[in-house]
Coordinates of C-alpha atoms in Angstrom, one line a residue:
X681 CA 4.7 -227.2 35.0
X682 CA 6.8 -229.6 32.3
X683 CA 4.3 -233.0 31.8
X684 CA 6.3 -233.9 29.0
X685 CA 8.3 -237.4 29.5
X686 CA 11.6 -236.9 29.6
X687 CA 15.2 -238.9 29.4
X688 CA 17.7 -236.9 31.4
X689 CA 21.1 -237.9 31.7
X690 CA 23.9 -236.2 33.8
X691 CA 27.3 -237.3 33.3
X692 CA 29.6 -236.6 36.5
X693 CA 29.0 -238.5 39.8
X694 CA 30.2 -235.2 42.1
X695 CA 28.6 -233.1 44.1
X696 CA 27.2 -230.8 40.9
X697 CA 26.0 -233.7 39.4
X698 CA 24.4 -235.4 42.8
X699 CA 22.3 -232.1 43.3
X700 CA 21.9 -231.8 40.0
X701 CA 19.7 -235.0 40.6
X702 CA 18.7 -234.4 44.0
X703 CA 16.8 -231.4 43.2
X704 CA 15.6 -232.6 40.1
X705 CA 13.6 -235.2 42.4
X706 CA 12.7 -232.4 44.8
X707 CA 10.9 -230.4 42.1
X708 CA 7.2 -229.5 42.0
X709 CA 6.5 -231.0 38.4
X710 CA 8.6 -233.7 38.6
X711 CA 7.4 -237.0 37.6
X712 CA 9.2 -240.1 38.1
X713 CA 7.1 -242.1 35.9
X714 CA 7.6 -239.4 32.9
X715 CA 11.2 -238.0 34.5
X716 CA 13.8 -240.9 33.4
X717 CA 17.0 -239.7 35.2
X718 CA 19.8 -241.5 34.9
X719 CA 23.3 -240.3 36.6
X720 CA 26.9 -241.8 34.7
X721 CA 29.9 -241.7 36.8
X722 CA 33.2 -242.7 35.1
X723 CA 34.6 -244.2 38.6
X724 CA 32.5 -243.7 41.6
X725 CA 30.4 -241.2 43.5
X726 CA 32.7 -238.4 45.3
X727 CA 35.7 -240.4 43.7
X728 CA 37.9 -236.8 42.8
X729 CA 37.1 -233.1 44.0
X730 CA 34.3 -233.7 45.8
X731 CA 35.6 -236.7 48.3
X732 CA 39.1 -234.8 48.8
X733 CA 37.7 -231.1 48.9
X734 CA 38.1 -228.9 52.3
X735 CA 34.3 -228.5 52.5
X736 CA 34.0 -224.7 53.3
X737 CA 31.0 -222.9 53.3
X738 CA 30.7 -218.8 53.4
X739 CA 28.3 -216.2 52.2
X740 CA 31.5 -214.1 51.6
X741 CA 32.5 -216.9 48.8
X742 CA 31.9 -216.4 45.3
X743 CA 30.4 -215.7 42.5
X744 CA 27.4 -213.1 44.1
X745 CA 25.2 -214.9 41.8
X746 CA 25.1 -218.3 43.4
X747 CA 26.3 -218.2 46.9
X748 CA 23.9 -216.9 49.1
X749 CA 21.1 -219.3 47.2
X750 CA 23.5 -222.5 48.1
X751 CA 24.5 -221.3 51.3
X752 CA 21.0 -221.1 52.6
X753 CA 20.2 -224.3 50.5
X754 CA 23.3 -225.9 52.5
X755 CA 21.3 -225.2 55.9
X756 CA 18.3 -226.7 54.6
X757 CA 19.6 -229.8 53.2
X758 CA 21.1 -230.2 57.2
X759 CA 18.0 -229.6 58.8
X760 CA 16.3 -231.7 56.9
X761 CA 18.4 -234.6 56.6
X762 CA 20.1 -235.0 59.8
X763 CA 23.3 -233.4 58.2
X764 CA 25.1 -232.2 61.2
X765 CA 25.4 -236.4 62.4
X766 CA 25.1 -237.4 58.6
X767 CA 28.1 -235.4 56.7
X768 CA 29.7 -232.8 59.5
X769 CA 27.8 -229.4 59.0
X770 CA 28.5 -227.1 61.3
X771 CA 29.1 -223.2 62.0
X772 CA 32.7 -222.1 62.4
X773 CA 35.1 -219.8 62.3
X774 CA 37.6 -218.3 59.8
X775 CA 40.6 -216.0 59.6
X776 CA 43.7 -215.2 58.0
X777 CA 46.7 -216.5 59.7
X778 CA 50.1 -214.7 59.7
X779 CA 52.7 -217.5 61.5
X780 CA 56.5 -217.9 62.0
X781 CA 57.1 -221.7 61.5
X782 CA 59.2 -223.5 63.8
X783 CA 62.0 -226.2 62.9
X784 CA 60.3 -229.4 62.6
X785 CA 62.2 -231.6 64.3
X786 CA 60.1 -235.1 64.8
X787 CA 57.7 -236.4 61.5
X788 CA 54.3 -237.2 62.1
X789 CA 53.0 -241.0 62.1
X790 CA 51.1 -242.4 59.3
X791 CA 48.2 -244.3 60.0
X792 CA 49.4 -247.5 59.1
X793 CA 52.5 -249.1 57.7
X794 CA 54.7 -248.9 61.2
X795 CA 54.6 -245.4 60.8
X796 CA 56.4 -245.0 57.3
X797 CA 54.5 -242.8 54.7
X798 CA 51.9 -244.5 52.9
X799 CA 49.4 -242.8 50.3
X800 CA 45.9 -243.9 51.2
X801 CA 42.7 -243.4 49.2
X802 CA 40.5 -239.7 50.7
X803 CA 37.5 -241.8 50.5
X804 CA 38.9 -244.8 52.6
X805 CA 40.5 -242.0 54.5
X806 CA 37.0 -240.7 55.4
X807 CA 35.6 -243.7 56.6
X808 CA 38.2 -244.8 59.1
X809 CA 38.5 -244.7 62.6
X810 CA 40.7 -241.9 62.8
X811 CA 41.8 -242.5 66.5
X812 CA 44.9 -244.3 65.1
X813 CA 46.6 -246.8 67.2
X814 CA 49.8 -246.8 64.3
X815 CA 53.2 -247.7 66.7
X816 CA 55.1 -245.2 64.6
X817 CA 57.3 -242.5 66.5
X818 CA 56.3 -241.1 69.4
X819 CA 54.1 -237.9 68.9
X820 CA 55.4 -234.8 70.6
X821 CA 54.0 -234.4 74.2
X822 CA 51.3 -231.5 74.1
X823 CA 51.5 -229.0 77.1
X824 CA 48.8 -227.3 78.2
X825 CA 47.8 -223.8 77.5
X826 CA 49.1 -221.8 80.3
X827 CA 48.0 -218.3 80.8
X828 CA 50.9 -216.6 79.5
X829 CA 50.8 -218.3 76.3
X830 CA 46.3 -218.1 75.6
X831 CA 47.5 -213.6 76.5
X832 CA 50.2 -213.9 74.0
X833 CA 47.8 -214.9 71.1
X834 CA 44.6 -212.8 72.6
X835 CA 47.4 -209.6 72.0
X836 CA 47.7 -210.3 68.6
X837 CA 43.8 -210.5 67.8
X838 CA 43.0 -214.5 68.2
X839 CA 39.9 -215.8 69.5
X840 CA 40.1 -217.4 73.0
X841 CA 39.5 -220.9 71.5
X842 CA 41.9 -221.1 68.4
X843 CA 44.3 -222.3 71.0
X844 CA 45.9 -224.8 68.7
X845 CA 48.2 -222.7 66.7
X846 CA 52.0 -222.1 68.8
X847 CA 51.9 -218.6 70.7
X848 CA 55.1 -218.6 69.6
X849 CA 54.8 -219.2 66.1
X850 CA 51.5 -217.0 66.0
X851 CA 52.4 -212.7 64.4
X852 CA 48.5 -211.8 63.5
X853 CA 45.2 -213.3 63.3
X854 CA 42.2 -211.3 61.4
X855 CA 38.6 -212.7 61.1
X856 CA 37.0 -213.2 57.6
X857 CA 34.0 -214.9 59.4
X858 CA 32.0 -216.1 61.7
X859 CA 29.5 -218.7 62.6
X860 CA 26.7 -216.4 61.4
X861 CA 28.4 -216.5 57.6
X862 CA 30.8 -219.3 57.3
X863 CA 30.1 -223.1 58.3
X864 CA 31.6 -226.7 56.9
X865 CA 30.6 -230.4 55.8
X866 CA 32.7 -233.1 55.1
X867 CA 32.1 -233.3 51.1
X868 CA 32.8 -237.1 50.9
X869 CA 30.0 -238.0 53.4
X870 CA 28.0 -235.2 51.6
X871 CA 27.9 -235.7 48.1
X872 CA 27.3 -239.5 49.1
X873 CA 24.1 -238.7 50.8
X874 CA 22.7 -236.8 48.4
X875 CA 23.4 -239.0 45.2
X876 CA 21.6 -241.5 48.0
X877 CA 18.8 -239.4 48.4
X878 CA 18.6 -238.6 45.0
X879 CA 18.6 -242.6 44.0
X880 CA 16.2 -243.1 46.7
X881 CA 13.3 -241.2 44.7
X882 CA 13.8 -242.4 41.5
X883 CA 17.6 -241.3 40.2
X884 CA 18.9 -244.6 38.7
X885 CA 22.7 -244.3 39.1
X886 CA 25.4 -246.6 37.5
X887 CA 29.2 -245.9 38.2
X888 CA 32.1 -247.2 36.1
X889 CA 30.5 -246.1 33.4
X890 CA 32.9 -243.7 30.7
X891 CA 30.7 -241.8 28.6
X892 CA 32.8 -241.9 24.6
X893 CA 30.1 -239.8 23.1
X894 CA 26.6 -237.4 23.4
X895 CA 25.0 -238.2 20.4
X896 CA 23.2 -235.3 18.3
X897 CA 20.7 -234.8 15.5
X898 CA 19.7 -232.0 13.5
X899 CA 17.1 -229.8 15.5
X900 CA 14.8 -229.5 12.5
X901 CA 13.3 -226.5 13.4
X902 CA 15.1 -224.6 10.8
X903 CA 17.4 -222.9 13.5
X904 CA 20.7 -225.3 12.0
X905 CA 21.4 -226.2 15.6
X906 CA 21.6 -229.9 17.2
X907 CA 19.9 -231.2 19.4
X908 CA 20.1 -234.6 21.9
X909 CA 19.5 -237.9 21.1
X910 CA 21.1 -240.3 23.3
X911 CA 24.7 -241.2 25.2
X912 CA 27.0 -243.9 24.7
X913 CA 29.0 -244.9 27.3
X914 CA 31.0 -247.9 27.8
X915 CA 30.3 -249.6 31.4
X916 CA 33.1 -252.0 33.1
X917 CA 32.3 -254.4 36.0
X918 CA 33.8 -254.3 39.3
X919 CA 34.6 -258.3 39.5
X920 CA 37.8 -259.5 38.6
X921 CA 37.4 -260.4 35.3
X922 CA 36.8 -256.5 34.7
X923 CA 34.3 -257.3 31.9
X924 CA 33.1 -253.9 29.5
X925 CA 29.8 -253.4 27.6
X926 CA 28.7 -250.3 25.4
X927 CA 25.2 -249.0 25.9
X928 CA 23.2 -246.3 24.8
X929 CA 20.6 -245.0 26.5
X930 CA 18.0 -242.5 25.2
X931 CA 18.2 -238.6 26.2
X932 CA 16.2 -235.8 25.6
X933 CA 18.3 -234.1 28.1
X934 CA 22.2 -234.0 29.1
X935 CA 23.6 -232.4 32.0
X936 CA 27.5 -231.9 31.8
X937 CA 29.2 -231.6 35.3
X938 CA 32.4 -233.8 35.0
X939 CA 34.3 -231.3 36.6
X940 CA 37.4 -230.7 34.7
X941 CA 36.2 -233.5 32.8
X942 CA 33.0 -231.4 31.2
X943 CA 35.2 -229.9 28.5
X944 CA 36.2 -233.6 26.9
X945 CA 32.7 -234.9 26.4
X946 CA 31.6 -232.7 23.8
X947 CA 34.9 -231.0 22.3
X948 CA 33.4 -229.6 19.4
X949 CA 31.3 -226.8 22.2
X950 CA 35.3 -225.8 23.5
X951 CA 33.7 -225.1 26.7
X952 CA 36.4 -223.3 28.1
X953 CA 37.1 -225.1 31.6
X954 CA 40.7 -226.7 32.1
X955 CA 42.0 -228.5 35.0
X956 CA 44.3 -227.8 38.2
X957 CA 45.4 -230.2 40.8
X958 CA 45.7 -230.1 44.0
X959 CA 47.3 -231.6 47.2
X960 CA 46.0 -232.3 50.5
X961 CA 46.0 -234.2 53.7
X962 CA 44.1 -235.1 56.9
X963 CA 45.4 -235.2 60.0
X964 CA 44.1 -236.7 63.0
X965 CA 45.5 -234.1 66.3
X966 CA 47.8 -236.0 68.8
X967 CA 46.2 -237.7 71.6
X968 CA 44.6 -235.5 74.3
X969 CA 44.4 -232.8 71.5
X970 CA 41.2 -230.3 71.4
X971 CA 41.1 -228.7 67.4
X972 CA 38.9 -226.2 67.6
X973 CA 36.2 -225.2 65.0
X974 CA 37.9 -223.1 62.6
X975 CA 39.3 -222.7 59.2
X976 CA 42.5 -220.8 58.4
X977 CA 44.0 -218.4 55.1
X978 CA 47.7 -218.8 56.5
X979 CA 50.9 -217.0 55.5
X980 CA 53.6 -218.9 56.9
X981 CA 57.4 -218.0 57.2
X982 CA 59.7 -220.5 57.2
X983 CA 63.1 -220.9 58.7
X984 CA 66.1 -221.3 56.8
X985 CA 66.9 -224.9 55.5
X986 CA 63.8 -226.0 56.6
X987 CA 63.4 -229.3 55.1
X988 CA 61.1 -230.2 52.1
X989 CA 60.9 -229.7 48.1
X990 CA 59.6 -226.7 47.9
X991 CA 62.5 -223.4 48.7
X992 CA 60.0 -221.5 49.5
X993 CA 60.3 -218.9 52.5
X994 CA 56.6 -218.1 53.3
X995 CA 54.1 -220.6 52.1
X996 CA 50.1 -220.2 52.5
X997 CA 48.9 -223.3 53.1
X998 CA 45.2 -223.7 54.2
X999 CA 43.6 -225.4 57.4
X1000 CA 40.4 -226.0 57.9
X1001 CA 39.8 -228.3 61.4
X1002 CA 36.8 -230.9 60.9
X1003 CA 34.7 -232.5 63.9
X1004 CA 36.5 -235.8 65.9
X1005 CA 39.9 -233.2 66.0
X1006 CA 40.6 -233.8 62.5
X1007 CA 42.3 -231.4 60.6
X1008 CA 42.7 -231.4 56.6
X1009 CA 45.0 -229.4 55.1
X1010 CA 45.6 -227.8 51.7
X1011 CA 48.7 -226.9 49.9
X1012 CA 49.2 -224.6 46.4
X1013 CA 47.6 -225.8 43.2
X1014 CA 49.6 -227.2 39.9
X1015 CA 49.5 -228.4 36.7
X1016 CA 53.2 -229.8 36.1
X1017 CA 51.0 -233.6 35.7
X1018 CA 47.9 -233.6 32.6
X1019 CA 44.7 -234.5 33.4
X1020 CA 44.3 -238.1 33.5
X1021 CA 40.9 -240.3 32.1
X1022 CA 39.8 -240.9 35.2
X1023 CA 39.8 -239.8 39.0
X1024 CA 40.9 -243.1 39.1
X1025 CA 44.1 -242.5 37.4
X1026 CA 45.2 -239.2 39.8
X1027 CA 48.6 -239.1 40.7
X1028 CA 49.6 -238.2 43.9
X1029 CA 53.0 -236.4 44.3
X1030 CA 54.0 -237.7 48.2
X1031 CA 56.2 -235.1 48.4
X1032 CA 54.5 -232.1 47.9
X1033 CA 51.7 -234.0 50.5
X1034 CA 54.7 -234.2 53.1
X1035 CA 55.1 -230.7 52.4
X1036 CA 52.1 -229.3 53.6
X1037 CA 52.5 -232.0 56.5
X1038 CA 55.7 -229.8 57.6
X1039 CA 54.0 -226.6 57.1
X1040 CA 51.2 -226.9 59.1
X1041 CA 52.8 -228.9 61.9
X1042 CA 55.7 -225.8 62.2
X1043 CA 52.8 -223.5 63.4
X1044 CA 50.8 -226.4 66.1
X1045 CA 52.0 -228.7 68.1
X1046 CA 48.8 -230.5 68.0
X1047 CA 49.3 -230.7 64.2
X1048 CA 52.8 -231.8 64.8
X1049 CA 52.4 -234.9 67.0
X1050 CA 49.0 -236.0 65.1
X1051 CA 49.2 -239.0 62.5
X1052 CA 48.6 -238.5 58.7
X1053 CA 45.1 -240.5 57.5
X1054 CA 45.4 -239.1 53.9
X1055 CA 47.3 -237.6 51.4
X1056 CA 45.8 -237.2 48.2
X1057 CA 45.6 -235.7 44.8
X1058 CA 42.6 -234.3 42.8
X1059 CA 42.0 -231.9 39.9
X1060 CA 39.5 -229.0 39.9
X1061 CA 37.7 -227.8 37.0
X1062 CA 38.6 -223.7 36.5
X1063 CA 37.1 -221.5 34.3
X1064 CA 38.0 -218.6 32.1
X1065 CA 35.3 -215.8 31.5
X1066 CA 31.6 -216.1 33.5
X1067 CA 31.2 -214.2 36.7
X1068 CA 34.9 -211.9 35.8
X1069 CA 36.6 -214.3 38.5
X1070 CA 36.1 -217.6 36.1
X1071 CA 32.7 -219.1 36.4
X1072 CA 31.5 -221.9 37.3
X1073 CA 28.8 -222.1 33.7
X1074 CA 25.2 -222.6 34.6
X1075 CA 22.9 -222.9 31.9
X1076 CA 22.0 -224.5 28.3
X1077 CA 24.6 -224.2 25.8
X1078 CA 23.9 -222.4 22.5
X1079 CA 24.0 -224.5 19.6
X1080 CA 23.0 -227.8 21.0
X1081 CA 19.5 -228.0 22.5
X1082 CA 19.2 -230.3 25.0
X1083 CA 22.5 -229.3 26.6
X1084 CA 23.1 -227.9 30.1
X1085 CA 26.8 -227.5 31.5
X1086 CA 26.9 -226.8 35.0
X1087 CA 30.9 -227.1 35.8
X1088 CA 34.0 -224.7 36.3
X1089 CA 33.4 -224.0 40.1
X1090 CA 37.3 -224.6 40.8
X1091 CA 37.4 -224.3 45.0
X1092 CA 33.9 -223.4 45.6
X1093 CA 32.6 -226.2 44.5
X1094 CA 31.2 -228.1 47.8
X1095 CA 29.7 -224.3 48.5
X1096 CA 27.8 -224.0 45.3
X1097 CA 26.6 -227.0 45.0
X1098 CA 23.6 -226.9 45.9
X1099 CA 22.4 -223.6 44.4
X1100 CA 23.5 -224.7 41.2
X1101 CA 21.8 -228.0 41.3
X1102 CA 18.7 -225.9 42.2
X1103 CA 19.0 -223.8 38.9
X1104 CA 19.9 -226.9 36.8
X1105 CA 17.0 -228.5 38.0
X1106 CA 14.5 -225.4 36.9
X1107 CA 16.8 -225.0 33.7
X1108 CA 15.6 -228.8 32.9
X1109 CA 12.0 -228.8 34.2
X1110 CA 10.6 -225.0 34.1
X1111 CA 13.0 -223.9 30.9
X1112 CA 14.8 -220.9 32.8
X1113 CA 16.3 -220.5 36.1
X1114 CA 14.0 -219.0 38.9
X1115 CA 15.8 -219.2 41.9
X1116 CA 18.8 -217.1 41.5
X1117 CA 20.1 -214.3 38.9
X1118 CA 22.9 -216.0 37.3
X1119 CA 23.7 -213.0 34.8
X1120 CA 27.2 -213.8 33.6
X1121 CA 27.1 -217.2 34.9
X1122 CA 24.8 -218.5 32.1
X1123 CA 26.8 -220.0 29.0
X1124 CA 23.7 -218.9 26.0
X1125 CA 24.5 -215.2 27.8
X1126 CA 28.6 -215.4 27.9
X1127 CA 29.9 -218.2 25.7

């Protein structure tokens, strides 16, 4: 049991940092009159990966190390907290789709803007009433599923409720999991609630606040390594007069989870996490629509000359349906654009959004006719080395005591979250990991 006060400070204001503090407050020793924990966010809570992920959970993600831990935390967490109502969870579905895309021949409304393409913010995105009453174009009129079609798509291996992808369009469907091993949450809503829960018990949290520097002293235990003294970080209002103050605050402790962020705050570690954006959207279905539970791994051929920037003849884009018949939508990763300073300086390219608008409307009608809530730009942190796949890094660094990196999850983020929280939370109070095996995963072990 740690009695020792402590100053903990964890820079990064997503979902690794929010259970990062969450759990921190959930541990048997801790102490919030000796635990100081103080959580910086550069722009705000959920403002990049973790408000604009897919939110897909599934004991067959990876790395081994960490996924069955979060998985099973993720169930908790729901239970406990009301999360089904609070953030989405739920079981599901999920398979690989093989498709034919059809011409697209009418554009899908946006949700405002008299139907003309508008970017608008994931997190306002998520808190909208996505029922839509835009007077764009007409969505396409849905027809019912008539017997012939629901036998066409049972013949080539789909469930009797994914009846929102075109029997037409539809060449092979093969399961990759079930409700037993797969389920969802909406990671906006999510990571919210727990930096809530996590400020409720003790976790003081301050957003617009940049770190510029982790500041280090000489251990003095003969050793020649560092060790933590304090952070500086430079905090801006929110009125208009945008007014910015430099602080220090002490810490005994410093969590890194910026996301692809980590590997700027101390550069003289060259933790070896870099950056990779992608593109998504969320669509709401067309009127009348019913989007079943399921998220899809699609291979999709195109027609010839069908419209868009990308040449491409098969594209993979991946759909993953949400509760309310919402559906968000991922396209191919990139890194044509640097990472910016902020989440709050991510730039959207509209066309590679409009892109994965066409795709997945060419394989559902539903898909087709529905109207475009978000499209929307973020950057996730990969990882060389760790696990053999490329991380995420759990663990305190060698050469700096006092630091803990817990980043480099690129798409499994919103899965592991939780579990690595957990093990961040022992690494901090119990001085070792208890709850999982992280092996590779730990940076003193592989870095």
């Amino acid at each position: 049991m740690d009695r020792e006060e402590k100053n903990i400070v964890i820079i990064g204001g997503g979902i690794i940092g929010a259970t990062s503090a969450y759990y921190l407050t959930r541990h048997p020793s801790y102490n919030r009159t000796k635990h100081h924990v103080t959580l910086l966010e550069a722009s705000t809570i959920a403002g990049g990966a973790s408000g604009k992920a897919g939110g897909l959970l599934a004991l067959w993600a990876y790395p081994s190390q960490i996924v069955p831990l979060s998985f099973h935390l993720h169930a908790e967490l729901a239970a406990e907290h009301g999360g089904e109502k609070r953030w989405g969870y739920r079981r599901i579905g999920c398979g690989q789709l093989q498709a034919r895309g059809r011409a697209v021949g009418s554009e899908n409304r946006s949700a405002e803007n008299g139907g003309k393409a508008e970017v608008k913010n994931g997190n306002d995105a998520a808190n909208a009433n996505a029922n839509g009453n835009g007077n764009g174009d007409s969505s396409v009129s849905l027809k019912k599923r008539d017997p012939a079609a629901l036998k066409r798509l049972r013949s080539k291996g789909f469930p009797d409720d994914l009846d929102w992808i075109a029997s037409e369009s539809a060449r092979a469907y093969e399961s990759m999991g079930s409700p037993d091993d797969t389920a969802q949450v909406h990671p906006y809503h999510f990571t919210l609630a727990i930096a809530d829960l996590a400020r409720e018990a003790g976790v003081r949290i301050v957003e617009h606040a940049r770190v510029t520097s982790v500041n280090r002293v000489p251990d003095g235990d003969g050793s020649g390594r560092e060790k933590v003294e304090s952070v500086t970080y430079e905090h801006t209002t929110t009125n208009p007069q945008k007014q910015t103050t430099t602080e220090t605050i002490p810490a005994s402790q410093v969590v890194l989870s910026a996301g692809p962020w980590t590997s700027r705050i101390i550069p003289s570690l060259k933790l070896p996490i870099s950056a990779l954006r992608a593109h998504s959207v969320t669509i709401q279905a067309a009127r009348d629509a019913t989007i079943s539970p399921y998220a899809l791994f699609t291979e999709i051929s195109l027609p010839p000359n069908f419209p868009g920037s990308s040449r491409k003849s098969v594209v993979s884009p991946e759909i993953y349906a949400r509760p309310s018949d919402e559906v968000y939508a991922c396209g191919e990763g990139d890194t044509l654009v640097p990472l910016p300073d902020t989440t709050r300086d991510v730039e959207t390219d509209m066309a590679r959004c409009e892109d994965i608008v066409r795709y997945v409307g060419s394989v559902s009608e539903q898909l087709r006719g529905g109207e475009v809530t978000a499209r929307q730009a973020c950057y996730l942190p990969v990882s060389s080395g760790g696990s053999g796949w490329g991380g995420p890094w759990i663990g305190e660094v060698r050469g700096c005591r006092g630091v803990v990196v817990a980043s480099g999850h690129s798409c499994w983020g919103i899965q592991n979250g939780p579990g690595t929280g957990k093990c961040v939370s022992e690494v901090l109070l119990d001085g070792k990991v208890k709850s999982a095996q992280l092996g590779p995963l730990d940076p003193a072990r592989s870095l």
